[in-house]
Coordinates of C-alpha atoms (C1' of nucleotides) in Angstrom, one line a residue:
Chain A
X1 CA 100.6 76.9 112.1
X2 CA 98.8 74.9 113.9
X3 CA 97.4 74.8 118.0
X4 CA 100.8 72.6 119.8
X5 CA 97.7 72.0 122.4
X6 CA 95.4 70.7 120.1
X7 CA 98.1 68.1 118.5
X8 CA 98.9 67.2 122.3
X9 CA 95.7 66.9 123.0
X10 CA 94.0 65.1 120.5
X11 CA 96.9 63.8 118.0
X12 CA 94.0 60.8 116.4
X13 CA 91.8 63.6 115.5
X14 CA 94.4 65.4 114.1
X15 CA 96.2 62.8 111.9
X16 CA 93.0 61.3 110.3
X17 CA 92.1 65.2 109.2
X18 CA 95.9 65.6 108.2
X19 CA 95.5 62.1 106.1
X20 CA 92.6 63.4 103.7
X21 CA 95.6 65.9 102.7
X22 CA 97.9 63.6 101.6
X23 CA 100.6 64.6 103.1
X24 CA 102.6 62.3 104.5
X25 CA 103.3 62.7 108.2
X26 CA 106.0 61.8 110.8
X27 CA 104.0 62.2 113.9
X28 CA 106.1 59.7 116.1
X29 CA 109.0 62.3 115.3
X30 CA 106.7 65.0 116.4
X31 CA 105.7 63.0 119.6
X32 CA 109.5 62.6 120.3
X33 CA 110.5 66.2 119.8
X34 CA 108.1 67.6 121.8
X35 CA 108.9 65.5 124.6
X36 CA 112.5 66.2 124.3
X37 CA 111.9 70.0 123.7
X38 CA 109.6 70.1 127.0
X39 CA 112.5 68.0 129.1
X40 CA 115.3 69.7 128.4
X41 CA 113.1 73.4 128.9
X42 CA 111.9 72.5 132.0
X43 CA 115.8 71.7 133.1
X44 CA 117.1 74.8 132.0
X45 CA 114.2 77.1 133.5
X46 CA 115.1 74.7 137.2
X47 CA 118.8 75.9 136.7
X48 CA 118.0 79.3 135.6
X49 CA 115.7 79.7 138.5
X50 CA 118.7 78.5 140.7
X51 CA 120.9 81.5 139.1
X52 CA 118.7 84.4 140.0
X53 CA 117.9 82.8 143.4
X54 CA 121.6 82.8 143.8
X55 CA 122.4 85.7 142.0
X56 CA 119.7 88.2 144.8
X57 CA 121.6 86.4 147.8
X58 CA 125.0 87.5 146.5
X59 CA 123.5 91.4 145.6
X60 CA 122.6 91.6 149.6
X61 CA 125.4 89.7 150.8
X62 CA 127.4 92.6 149.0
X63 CA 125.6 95.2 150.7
X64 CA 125.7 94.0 153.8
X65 CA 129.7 93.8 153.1
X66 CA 129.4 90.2 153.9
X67 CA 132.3 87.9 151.8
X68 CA 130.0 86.4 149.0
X69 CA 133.0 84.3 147.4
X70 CA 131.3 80.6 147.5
X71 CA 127.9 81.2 146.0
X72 CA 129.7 83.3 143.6
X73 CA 131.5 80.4 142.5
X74 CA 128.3 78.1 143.2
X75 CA 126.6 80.5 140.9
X76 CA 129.3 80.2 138.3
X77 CA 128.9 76.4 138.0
X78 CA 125.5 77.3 137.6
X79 CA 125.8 79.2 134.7
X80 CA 127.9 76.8 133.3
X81 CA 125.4 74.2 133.6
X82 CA 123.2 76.4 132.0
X83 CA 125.9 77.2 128.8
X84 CA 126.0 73.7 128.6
X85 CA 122.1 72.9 128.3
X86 CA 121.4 75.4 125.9
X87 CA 123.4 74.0 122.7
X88 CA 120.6 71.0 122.3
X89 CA 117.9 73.4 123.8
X90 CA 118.3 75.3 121.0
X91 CA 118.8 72.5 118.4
X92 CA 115.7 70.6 119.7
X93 CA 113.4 74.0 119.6
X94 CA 114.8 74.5 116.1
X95 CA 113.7 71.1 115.0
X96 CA 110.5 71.6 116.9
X97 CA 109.8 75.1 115.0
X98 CA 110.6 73.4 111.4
X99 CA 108.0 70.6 112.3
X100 CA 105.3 72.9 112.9
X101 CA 105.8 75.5 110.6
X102 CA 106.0 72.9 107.7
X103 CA 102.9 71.0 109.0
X104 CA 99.7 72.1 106.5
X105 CA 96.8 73.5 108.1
X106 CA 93.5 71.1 109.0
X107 CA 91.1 71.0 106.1
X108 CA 87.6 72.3 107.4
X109 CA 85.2 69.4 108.7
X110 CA 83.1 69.9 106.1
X111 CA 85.4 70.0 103.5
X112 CA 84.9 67.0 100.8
X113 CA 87.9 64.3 101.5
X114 CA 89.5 63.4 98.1
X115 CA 92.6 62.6 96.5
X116 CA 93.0 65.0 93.8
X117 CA 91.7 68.0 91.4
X118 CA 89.2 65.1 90.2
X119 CA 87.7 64.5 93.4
X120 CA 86.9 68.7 93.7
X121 CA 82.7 69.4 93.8
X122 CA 81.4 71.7 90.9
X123 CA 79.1 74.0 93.2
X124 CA 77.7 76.6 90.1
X125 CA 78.1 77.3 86.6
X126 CA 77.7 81.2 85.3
X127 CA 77.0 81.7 81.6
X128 CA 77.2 79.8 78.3
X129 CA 80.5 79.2 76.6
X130 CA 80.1 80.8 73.3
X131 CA 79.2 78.7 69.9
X132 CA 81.7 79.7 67.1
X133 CA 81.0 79.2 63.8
X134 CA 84.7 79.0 62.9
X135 CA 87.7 77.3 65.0
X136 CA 88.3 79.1 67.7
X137 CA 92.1 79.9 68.8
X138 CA 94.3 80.3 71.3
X139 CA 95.1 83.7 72.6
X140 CA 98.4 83.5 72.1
X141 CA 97.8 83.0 68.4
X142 CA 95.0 85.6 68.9
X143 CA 97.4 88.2 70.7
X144 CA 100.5 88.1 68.3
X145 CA 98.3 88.1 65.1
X146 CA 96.7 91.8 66.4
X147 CA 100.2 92.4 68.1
X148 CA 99.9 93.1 71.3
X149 CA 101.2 90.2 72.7
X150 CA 105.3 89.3 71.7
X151 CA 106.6 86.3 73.5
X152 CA 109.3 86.4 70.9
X153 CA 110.8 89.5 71.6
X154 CA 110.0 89.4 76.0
X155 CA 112.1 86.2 75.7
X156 CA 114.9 88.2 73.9
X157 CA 115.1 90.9 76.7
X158 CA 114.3 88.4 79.9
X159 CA 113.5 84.4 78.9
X160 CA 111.1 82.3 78.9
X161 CA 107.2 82.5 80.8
X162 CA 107.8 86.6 80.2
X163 CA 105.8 88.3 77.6
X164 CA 105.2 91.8 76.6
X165 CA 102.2 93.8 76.7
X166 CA 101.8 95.8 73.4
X167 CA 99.8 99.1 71.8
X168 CA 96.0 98.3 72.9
X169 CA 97.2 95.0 74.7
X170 CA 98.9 96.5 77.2
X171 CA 95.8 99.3 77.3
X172 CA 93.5 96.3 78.1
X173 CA 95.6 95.0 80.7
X174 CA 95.6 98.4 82.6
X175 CA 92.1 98.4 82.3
X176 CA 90.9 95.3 83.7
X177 CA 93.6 96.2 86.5
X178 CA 91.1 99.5 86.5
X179 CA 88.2 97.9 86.4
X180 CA 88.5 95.1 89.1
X181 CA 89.6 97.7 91.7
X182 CA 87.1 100.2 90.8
X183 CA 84.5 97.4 91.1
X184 CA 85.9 96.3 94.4
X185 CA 86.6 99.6 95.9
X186 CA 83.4 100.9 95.0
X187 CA 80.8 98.3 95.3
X188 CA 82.1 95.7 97.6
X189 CA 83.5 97.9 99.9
X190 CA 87.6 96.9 99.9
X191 CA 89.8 99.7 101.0
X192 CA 92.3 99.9 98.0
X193 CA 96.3 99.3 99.4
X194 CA 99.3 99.5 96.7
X195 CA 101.9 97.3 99.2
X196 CA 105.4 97.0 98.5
X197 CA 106.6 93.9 95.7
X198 CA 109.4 93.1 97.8
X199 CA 109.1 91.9 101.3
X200 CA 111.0 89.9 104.0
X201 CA 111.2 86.6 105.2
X202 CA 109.3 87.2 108.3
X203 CA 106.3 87.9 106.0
X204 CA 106.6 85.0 103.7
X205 CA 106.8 82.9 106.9
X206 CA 103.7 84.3 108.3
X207 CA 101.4 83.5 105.3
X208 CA 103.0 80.0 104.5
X209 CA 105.1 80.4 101.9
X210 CA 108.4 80.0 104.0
X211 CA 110.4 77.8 105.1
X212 CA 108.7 75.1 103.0
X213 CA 108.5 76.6 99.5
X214 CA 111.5 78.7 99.4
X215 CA 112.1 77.0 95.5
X216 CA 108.9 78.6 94.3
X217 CA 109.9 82.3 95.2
X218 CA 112.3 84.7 93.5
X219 CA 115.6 85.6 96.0
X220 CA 117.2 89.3 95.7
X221 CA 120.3 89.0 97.2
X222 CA 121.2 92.1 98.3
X223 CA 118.7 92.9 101.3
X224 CA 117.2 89.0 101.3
X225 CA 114.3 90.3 100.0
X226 CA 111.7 88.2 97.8
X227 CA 109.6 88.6 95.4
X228 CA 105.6 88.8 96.3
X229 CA 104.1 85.6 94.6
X230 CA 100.8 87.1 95.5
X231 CA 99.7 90.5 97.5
X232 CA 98.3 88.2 99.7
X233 CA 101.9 88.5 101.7
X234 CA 101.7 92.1 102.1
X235 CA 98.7 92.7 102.6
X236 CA 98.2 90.1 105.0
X237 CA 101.5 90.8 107.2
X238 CA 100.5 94.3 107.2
X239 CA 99.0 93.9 110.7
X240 CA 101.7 90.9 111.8
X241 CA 101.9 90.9 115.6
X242 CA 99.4 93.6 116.1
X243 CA 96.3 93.1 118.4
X244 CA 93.3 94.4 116.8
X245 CA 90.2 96.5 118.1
X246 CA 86.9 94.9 117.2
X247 CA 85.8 97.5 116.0
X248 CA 88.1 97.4 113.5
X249 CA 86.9 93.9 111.9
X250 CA 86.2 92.6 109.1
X251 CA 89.5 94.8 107.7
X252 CA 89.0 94.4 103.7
X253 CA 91.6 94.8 101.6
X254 CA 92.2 94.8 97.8
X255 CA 95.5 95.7 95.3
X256 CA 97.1 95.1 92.6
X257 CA 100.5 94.0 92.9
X258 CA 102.6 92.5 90.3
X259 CA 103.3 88.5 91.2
X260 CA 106.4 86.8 90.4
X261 CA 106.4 82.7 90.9
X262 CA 109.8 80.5 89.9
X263 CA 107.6 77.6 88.5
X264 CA 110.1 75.6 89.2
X265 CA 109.2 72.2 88.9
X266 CA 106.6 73.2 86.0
X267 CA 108.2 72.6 83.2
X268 CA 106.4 71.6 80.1
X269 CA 103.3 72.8 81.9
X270 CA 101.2 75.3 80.1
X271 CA 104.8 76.4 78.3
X272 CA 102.9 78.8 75.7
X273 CA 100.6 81.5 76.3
X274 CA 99.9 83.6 79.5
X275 CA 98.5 80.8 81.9
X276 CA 101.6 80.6 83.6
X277 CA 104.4 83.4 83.6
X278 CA 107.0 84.0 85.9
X279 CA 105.6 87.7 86.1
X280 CA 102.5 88.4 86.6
X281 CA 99.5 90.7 87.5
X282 CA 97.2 90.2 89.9
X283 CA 94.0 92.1 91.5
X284 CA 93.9 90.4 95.4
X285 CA 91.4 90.4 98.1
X286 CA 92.2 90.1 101.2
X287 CA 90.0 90.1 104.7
X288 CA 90.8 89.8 108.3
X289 CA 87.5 88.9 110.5
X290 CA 86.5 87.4 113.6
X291 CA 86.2 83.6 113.7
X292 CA 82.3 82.9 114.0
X293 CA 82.1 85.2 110.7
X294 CA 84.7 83.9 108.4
X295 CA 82.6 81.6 106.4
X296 CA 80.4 83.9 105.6
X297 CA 83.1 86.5 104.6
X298 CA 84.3 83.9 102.3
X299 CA 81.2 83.3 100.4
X300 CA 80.8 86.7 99.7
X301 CA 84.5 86.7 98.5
X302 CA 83.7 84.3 96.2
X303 CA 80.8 86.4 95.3
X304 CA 82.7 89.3 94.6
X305 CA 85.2 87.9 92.2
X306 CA 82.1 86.3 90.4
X307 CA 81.0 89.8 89.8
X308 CA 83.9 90.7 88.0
X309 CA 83.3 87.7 85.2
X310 CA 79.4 88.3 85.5
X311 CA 80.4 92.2 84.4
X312 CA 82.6 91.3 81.5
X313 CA 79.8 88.3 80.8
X314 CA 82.7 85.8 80.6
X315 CA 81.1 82.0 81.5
X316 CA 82.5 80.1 84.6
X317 CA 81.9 77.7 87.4
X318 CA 82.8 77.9 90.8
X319 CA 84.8 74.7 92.3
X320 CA 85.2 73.5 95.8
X321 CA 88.3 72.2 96.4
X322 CA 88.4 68.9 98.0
X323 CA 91.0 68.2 101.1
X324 CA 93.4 66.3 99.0
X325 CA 93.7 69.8 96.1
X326 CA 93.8 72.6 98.8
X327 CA 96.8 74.6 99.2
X328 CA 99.1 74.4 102.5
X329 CA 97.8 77.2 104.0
X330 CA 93.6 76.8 103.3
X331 CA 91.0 75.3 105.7
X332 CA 88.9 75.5 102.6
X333 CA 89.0 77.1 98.9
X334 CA 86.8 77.7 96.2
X335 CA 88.0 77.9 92.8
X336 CA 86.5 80.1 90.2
X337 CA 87.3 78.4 86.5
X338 CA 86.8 80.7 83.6
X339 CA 85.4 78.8 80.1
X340 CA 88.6 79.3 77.7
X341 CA 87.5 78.6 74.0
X342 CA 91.3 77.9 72.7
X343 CA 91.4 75.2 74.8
X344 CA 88.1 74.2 75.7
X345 CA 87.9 73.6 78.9
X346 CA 87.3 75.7 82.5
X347 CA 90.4 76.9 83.3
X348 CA 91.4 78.4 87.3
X349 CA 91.1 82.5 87.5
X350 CA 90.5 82.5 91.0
X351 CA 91.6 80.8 94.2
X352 CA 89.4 82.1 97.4
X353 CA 90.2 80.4 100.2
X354 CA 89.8 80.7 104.5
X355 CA 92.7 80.2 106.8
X356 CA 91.2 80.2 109.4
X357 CA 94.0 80.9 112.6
X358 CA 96.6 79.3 110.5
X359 CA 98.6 82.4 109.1
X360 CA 97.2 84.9 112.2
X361 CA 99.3 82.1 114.2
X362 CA 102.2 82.2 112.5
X363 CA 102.0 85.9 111.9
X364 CA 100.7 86.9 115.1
X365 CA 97.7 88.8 114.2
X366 CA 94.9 88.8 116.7
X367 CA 92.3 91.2 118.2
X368 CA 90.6 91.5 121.9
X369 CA 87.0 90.5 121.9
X370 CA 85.7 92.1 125.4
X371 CA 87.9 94.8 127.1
X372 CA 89.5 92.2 129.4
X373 CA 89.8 89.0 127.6
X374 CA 92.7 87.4 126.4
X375 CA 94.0 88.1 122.4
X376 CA 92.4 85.9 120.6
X377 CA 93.6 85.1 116.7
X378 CA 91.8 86.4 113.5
X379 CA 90.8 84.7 110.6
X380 CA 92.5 85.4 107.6
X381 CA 90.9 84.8 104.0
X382 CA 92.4 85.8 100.6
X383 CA 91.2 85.8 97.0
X384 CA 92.1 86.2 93.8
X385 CA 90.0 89.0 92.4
X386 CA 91.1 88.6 89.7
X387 CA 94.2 87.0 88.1
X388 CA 94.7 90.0 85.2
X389 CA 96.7 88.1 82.8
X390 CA 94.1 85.4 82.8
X391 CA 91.3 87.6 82.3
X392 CA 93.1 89.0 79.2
X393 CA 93.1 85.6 78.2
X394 CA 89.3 84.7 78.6
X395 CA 88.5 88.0 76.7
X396 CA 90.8 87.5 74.3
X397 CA 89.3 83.7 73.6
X398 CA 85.7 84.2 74.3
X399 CA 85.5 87.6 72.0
X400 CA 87.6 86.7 69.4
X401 CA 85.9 87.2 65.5
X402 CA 86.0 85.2 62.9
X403 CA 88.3 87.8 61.5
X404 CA 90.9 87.9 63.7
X405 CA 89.5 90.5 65.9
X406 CA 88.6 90.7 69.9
X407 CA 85.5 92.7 70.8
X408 CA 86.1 95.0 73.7
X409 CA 83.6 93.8 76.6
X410 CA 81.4 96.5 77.2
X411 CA 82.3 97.0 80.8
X412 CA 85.6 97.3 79.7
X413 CA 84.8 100.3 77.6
X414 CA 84.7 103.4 79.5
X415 CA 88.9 102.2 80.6
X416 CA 89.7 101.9 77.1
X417 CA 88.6 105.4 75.6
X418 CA 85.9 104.3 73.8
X419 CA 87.2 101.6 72.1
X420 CA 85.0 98.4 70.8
X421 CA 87.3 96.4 69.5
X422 CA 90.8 95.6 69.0
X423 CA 91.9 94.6 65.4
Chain B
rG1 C1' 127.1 107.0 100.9
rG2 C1' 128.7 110.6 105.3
rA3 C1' 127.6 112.8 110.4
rG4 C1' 124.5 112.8 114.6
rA5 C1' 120.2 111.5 117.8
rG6 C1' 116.9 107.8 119.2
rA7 C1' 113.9 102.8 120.0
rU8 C1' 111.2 101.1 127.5
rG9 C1' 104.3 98.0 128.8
rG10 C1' 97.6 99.5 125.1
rC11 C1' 99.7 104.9 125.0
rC12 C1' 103.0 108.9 127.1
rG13 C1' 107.3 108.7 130.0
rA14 C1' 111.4 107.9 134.1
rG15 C1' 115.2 104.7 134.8
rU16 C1' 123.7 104.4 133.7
rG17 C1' 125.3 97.2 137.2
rG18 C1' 122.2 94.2 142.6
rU19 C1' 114.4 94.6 146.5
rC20 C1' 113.5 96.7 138.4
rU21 C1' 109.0 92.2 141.2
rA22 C1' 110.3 98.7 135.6
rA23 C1' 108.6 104.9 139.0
rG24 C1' 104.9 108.4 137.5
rG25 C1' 100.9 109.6 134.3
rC26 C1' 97.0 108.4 130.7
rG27 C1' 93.7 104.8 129.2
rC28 C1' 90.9 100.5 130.7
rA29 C1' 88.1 97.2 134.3
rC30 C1' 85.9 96.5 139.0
rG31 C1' 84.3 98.7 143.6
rC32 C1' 83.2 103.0 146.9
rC33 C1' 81.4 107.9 147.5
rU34 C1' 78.3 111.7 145.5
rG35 C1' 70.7 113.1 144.2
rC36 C1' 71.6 114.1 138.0
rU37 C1' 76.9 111.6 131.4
rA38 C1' 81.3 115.5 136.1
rA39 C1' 84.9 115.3 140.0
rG40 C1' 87.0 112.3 143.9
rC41 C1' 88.8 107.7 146.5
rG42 C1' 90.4 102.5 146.4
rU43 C1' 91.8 98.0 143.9
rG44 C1' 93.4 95.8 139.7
rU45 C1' 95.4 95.9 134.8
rG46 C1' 101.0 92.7 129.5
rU47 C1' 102.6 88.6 126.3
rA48 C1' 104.6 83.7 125.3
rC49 C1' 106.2 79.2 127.0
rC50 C1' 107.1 75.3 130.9
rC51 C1' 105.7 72.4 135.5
rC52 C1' 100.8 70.6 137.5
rA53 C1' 95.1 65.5 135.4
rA54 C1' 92.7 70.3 136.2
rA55 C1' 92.1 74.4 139.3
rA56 C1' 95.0 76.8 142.7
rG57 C1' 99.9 77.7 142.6
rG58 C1' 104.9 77.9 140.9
rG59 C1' 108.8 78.8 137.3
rU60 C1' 111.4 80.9 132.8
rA61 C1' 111.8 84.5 129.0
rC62 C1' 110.6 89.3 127.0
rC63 C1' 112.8 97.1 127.9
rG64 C1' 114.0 97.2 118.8
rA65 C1' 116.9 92.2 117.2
rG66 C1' 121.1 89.1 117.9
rG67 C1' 125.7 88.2 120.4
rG68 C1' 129.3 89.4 124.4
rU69 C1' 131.3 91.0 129.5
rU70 C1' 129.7 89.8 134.7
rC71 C1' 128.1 85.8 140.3
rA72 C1' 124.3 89.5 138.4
rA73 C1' 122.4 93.7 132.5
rA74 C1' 116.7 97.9 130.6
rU75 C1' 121.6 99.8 132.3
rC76 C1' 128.4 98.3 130.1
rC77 C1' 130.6 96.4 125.0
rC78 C1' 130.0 94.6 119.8
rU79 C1' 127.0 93.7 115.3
rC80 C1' 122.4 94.4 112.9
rU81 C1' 117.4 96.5 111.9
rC82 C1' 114.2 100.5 112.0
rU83 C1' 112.9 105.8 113.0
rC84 C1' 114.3 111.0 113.1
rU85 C1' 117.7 115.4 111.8
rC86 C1' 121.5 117.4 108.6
rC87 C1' 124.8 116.6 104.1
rG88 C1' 125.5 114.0 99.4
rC89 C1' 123.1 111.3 95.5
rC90 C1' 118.6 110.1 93.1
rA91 C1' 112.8 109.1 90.5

RNA sequence: GGAGAGAUGGCCGAGUGGUCUAAGGCGCACGCCUGCUAAGCGUGUGUACCCCAAAAGGGUACCGAGGGUUCAAAUCCCUCUCUCUCCGCCA
């Protein structure tokens, strides 16, 4: 969410930044609603102020045993007035609320303006995509020819974009879970969290995902729970509405979590394979820092999910999104893209991105700089560190043999009992 | 699932219809006193929103959440959430 101040304020400033989005914007509507929302508030809170005034006269007319009859039934019009102001009040604040909460977050100044994925700026590439001298394939033909990837029969027991994890498969899938918190929790100084996979609205409005994207999230009906599309909902809700000692930041967190995504909307996207499953696991990062150091804290994010690729010496490049390819919720994003041999070409393992105030508005997370000043908001930043599944992916292509076999990275090793190679 | 108890400010805790503008304490900030990291004294100490060009100032809301009764609700009634105790069930 964004400063209502701000878009009072300086509403130019704020639509030409919004433009380099996209996003098409009804501002005039905004303009309009917030004139009526402040109109009718400040008419209430006169009547209001009218009750109580009322109200305290009758208390020590009362006492005095004085007959308080006619401001009784002056204060009873009153509240009618009041009963009768409220309906729109509470329509107009409604519409007011939806407006901002739907409203994307400003793209960081320095952010490159551009239209689409094609207009994102390569920053680094990691590694050399390896030369085969046979054709490589696609994991999934790579997974079901060793077995431990069935589509077939993950389709039979839940449907589509489900598969199941089999013998060493499912071994190397645990292990890179392993091995990226290990990494994280040991080196780069996370605290590890294992968050609940089900959470409420309230969280999923405080990171972004509600009220806008409500399509792209699995509904439990009984309890209205959802579904975590990332651990970046827990994890960053855990201190919703809290006010944070200084001391306390940067907070660093990092779990794995199971993520669960509709993909509505995607079909015929990606449709074989593990790119893109309705379930899904994922190692997160998350941070909470002060403002004047949230750049920096993302840079080493990005740094620390590189590692995890450097370690299993799979090729990549890092990306930086431009304004037009950024997610609702990011002020700025770098993408890691792994090299994927079956399909030759760089394909996303990791999103890292800074949100600046945007979710600490809407979730209320702050933190008091001096003793006696005023709450100020945090800066929130998540990453992906990294997306399992597709990790199993970029081994799976980028070690496969000529013989049908995938090499173990070494790094890998030590989670997998010993083993070199899966065949 | 059954029975019961509870939820008050940064924290503890009082408060059963009208100066609650929420007592008292702790903590914190500032000041005073005191020749030594103590003790004492005084003052202050929430959040959000609205009015005002701004400041000063003023107003509204907030005692777990929502609704109701009433001229008036922390206080009475209803619903819900969460916490705790006991029972049942369960991994």
């Amino acid at each position: 969410m964004l400063d209502v101040k701000l878009l009072r304020d300086d509403l130019a400033q704020v639509k030409e930044r919004m433009a380099t989005r996209g996003a098409a914007i009804d501002w005039d509507e905004f303009v309009a609603v917030d004139r009526e929302r402040r109109d009718a508030l400040a008419s209430i809170e006169r009547l209001k102020e009218k009750k109580n005034r009322l109200s305290g006269e009758i208390g020590k007319l009362k006492k005095s045993g004085v007959d308080a009859s006619a401001l009784m039934r002056e204060t009873e019009e009153v509240s009618e007035a009041i009963r009768t102001g409220e309906a729109p009040l509470t329509e107009i604040e409604a519409r007011f609320e939806n407006f901002m909460l739907t409203l994307p977050n400003l793209p960081s100044p320095n952010v490159k303006i551009g239209k689409s994925e094609h207009d994102n700026r390569e920053v680094r590439r990691w590694g050399e995509p390896p030369k085969f001298d046979f054709e490589p394939q696609n994991h999934w033909d790579i997974g079901e020819n060793l077995a431990i990837l069935d589509f077939e029969r993950a389709a039979k027991i839940a449907g589509a974009r489900f598969t199941v994890y089999r013998g060493a498969g499912a071994r190397l899938e645990r292990a890179l879970i392993n091995f990226m918190l290990d990494l994280h929790i040991g080196e780069n100084g996370y605290q590890e969290m294992l968050p609940p996979a089900l959470v409420n609205r309230a969280a999923l409005v405080g990171t972004g995902q509600l009220p806008k994207f409500e399509e792209d999230l699995f509904h439990l009906a009984p309890g209205d729970y959802f579904l975590i599309p990332t651990a970046e909902v827990p994890l960053t809700n855990l201190h919703r509405d809290e006010i944070l000692e200084l001391e306390s930041l940067p907070i660093k967190y990092v779990a794995y979590t199971p993520c669960f995504r509709s993909e509505a909307g995607s079909y015929g996207k990606d449709v074989r394979g593990l790119i893109r499953q309705h379930q899904f696991n994922k190692v997160e990062m998350v941070k909470l820092t002060e403002p004047e150091n949230s750049y920096d804290e993302l840079e080493a994010m990005v740094r620390n999910a590189e590692e995890v690729l450097q370690r299993l010496k799979l090729p990549y490049r890092v990306v930086e999104l431009c304004t037009g390819d950024m997610g609702f919720g990011a002020a700025m994003t770098y993408d890691l893209e792994v090299w994927l041999p079956g399909q030759n070409t760089y394909r996303e393992i990791s999103s890292c991105s800074n949100c600046e105030e945007f979710q600490a508005r809407r979730a209320n997370i702050r933190y008091r700089k001096e003793n006696k000043g005023k709450p100020l908001f945090v800066h929130t930043l998540n990453g992906s560190g990294l997306a399992v599944g597709r990790t199993f992916v970029a081994v799976l292509e980028n070690y496969q043999q000529k013989d049908g076999s995938v090499i173990i990275p070494e790094a890998l090793r030590p989670y997998m009992g010993g083993l070199t190679q899966i065949s």
